XYZ file of C-alpha atoms in Angstrom:
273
model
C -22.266 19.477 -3.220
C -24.692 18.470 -0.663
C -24.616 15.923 1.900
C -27.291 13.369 3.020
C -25.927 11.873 6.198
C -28.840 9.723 7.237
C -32.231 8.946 6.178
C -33.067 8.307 2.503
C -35.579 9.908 0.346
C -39.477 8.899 1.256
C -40.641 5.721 -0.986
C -37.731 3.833 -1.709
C -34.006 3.120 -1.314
C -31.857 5.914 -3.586
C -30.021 4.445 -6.433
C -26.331 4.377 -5.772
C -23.316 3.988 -7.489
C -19.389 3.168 -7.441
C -17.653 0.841 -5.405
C -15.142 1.241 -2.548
C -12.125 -1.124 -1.912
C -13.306 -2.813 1.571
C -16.499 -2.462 1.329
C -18.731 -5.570 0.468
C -22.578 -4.845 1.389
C -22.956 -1.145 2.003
C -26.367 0.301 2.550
C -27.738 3.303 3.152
C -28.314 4.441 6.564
C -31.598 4.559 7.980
C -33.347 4.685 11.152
C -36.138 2.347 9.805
C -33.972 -0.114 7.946
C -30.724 -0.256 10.720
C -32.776 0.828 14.259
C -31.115 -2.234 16.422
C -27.575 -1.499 14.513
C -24.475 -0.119 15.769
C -21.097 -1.454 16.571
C -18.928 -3.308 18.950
C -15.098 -4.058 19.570
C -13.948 -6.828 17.816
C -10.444 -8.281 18.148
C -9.204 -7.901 14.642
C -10.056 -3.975 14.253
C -7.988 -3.658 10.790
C -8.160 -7.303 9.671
C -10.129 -5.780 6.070
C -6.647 -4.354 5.764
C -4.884 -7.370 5.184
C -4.933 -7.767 1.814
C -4.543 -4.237 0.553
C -0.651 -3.291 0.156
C -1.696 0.326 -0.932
C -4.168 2.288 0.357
C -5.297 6.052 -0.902
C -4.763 9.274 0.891
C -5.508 12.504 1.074
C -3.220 15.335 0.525
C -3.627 16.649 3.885
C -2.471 13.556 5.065
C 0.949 13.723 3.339
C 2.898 15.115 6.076
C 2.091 12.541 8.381
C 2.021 9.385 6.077
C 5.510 10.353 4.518
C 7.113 9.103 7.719
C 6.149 5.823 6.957
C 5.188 5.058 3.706
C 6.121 5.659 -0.050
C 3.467 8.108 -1.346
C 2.901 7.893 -4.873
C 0.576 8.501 -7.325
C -1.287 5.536 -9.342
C -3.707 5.560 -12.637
C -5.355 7.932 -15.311
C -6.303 10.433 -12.558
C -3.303 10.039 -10.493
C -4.590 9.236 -7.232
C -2.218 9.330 -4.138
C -1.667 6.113 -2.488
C 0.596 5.148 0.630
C 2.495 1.525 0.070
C 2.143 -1.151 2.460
C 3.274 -3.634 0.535
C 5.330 -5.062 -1.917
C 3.045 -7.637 -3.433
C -0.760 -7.682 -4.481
C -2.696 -9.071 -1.766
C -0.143 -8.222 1.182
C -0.426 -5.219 3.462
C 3.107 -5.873 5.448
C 2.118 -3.343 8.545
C -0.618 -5.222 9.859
C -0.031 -7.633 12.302
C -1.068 -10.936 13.339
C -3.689 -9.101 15.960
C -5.274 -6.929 12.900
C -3.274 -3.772 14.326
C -1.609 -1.831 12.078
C 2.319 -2.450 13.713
C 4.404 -0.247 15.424
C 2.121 2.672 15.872
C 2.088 3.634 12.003
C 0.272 5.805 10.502
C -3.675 4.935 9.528
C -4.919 6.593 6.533
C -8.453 8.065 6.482
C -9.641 6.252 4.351
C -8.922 3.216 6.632
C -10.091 4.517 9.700
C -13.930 6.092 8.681
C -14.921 2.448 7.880
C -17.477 0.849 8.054
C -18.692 4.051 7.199
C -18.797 5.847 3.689
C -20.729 8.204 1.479
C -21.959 7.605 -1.955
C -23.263 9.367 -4.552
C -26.799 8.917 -5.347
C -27.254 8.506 -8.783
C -30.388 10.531 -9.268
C -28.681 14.375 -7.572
C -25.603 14.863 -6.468
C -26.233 14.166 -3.336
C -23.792 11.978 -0.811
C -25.572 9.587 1.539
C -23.941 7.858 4.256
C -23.869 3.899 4.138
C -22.894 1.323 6.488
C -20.915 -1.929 5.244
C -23.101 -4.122 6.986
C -20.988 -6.936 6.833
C -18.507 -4.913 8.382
C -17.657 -7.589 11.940
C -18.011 -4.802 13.977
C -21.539 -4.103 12.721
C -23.804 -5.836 15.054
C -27.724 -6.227 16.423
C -26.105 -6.695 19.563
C -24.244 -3.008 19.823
C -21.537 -1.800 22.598
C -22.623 1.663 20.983
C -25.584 2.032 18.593
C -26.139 3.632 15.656
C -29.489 5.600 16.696
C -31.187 7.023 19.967
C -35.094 7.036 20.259
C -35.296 7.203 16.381
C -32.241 9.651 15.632
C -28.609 9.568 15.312
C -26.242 8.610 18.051
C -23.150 10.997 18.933
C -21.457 8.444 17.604
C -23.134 8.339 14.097
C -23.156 12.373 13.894
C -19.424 12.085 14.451
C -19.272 9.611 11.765
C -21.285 12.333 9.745
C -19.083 15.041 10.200
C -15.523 12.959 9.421
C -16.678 11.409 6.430
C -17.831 14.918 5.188
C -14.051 16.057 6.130
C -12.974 13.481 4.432
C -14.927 14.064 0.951
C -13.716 18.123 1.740
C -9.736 16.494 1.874
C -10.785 14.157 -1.353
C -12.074 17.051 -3.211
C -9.246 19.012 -2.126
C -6.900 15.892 -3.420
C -8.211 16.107 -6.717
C -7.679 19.278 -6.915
C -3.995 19.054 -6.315
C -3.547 16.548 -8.448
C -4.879 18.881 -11.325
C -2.426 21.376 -10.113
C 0.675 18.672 -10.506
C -0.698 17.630 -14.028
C -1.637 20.891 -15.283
C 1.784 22.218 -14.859
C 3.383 19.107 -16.084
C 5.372 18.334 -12.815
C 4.676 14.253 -13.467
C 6.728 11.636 -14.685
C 6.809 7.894 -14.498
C 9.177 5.729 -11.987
C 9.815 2.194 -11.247
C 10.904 0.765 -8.510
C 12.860 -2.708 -8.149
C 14.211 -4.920 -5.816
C 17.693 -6.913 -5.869
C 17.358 -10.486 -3.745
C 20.154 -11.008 -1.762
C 20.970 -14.125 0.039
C 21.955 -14.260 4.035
C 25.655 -13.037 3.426
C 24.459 -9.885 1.315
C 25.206 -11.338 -2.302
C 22.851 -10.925 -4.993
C 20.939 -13.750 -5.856
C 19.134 -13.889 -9.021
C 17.883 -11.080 -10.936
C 15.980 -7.783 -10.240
C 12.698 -8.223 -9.120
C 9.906 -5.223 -10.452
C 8.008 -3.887 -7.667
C 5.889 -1.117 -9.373
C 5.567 1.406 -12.260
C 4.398 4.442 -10.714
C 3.765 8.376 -11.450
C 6.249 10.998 -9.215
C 6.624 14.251 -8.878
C 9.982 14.883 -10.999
C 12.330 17.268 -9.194
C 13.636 18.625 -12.211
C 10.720 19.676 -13.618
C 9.954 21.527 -10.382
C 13.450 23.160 -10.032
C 12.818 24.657 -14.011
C 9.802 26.278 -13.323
C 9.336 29.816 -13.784
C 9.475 31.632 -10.327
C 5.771 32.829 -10.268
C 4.561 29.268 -10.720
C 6.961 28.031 -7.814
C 5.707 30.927 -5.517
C 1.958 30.107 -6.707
C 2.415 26.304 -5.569
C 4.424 28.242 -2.336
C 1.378 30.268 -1.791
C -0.952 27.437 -2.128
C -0.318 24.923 0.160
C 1.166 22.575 -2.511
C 4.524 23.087 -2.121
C 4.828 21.084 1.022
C 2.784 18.311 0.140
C 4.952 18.235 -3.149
C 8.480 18.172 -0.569
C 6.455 15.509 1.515
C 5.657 12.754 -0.901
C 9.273 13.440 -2.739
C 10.838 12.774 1.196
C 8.472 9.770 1.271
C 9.757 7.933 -1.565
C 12.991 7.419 0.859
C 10.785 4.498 2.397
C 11.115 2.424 -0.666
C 13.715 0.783 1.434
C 12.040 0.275 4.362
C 8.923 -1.433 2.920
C 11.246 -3.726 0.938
C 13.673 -4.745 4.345
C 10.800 -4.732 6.036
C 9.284 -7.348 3.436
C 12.592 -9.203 3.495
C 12.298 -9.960 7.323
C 9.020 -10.904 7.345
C 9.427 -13.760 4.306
C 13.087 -14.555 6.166
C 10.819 -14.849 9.833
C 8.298 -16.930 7.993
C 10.754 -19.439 6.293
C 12.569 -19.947 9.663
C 9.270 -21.002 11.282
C 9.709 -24.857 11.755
C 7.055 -26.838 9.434
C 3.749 -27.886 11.557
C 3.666 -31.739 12.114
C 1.188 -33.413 9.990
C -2.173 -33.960 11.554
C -3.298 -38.161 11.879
């Protein structure tokens, strides 16, 4: 597949297509359109993140993310995703500051923005965009998107991770054709049991999420060529990874526990005259 990292074709804006979770205006990158463009620090760096409590990743990203997170995989095509919340709408490792807390891991997805590529519809070419209403996108840049007409270092270093990035997706999809091609999926749920302050169950279970897993005993049965082909690889030990992540089922849901317990113990704000 080729990649068109800057300037769009002569006589008009390419036609694009798809959209991207966290992206709301993105546009194709362009000397002529985005000259005066670039970005600046803002306070709130991950603040987009808020609201997503899963967030894809790559499978080259599994060793690292599976100290944190629950890994699983969602949908028809079985996309990987790390958990970050319990709820729709709540990402429960991002602080009040728009940091992602306690030095945790940041996907890749998460950290190329405001950047992305998209397909144009008319080749398969990628172009890079800009989500310019991304609040670090500015007129009034720390560090700007182009340099006497071309791209900045920091662009072309944009360029060259969101082309890693579409190598690891590729890649991703590619494992996940492994996984279903041998049959190694099945379907999991996950629950949580509320508890009151002394420990005792309160209520009934509470469904988190239906969700696709590797299933160890499909692994363990298969023929030995098959296990030393997945071995050989790479697969293996991104299959070990996200079956070690799924430990942190536990620590998403304490971690949701204290956060509603900190939140009820806040005293209520006096009314405003």
């Amino acid at each position: 597949m080729n990649t068109t990292p800057a300037n769009p074709p002569v006589g008009g804006q390419p036609s694009l297509t798809g959209n991207v979770m966290f992206y709301k205006q993105p546009q194709p990158l362009s000397a002529e359109a985005h000259a005066g463009l670039g970005v600046k620090q803002i306070e709130q760096p991950f603040a987009f993140l808020r609201e997503s409590h899963a967030v894809p990743v790559t499978v080259s990203e599994f060793g690292r993310a599976a100290s944190f997170f629950p890994l699983i995989f969602v949908g028809d095509d079985r996309t990987p995703v790390a958990v970050m919340g319990i709820r729709q709408g709540q990402n429960l490792f991002v602080d009040d500051k728009g940091f992602v807390a306690d030095d945790h891991y940041v996907p890749a997805f998460v950290r190329r923005y405001p950047f992305v590529f998209a397909a144009d519809e008319g080749s398969d070419r990628l172009i890079l965009c800009v989500d310019r209403s991304a609040p670090m996108v500015t007129n009034q840049p720390e560090v700007p998107f182009f340099e006497n007409g071309q791209p900045s270092k920091f662009t072309n270093d944009a360029i060259e991770f969101c082309k890693e990035f579409e190598r690891q997706r590729q890649a991703t999809a590619e494992f996940g054709k492994i996984l279903g091609d041998l049959d190694l999926f099945e379907q999991k749920t996950v629950s949580f049991q509320p508890r009151d302050a002394q420990g005792n169950e309160m209520g009934a279970q509470q469904k988190i999420a239906d969700y696709w897993a590797v299933s160890e005993e499909k692994l363990n049965a298969l023929p030995a060529e098959k296990f030393i082909e997945l071995r050989d690889n790479g697969a293996l030990g991104a299959i070990y990874a996200h079956l070690i992540s799924l430990m942190n089922w536990q620590n998403v849901i304490q971690r949701a526990v204290r956060i509603q317990s900190a939140a009820q113990a806040q005293p209520a704000a006096a009314p405003v005259n």
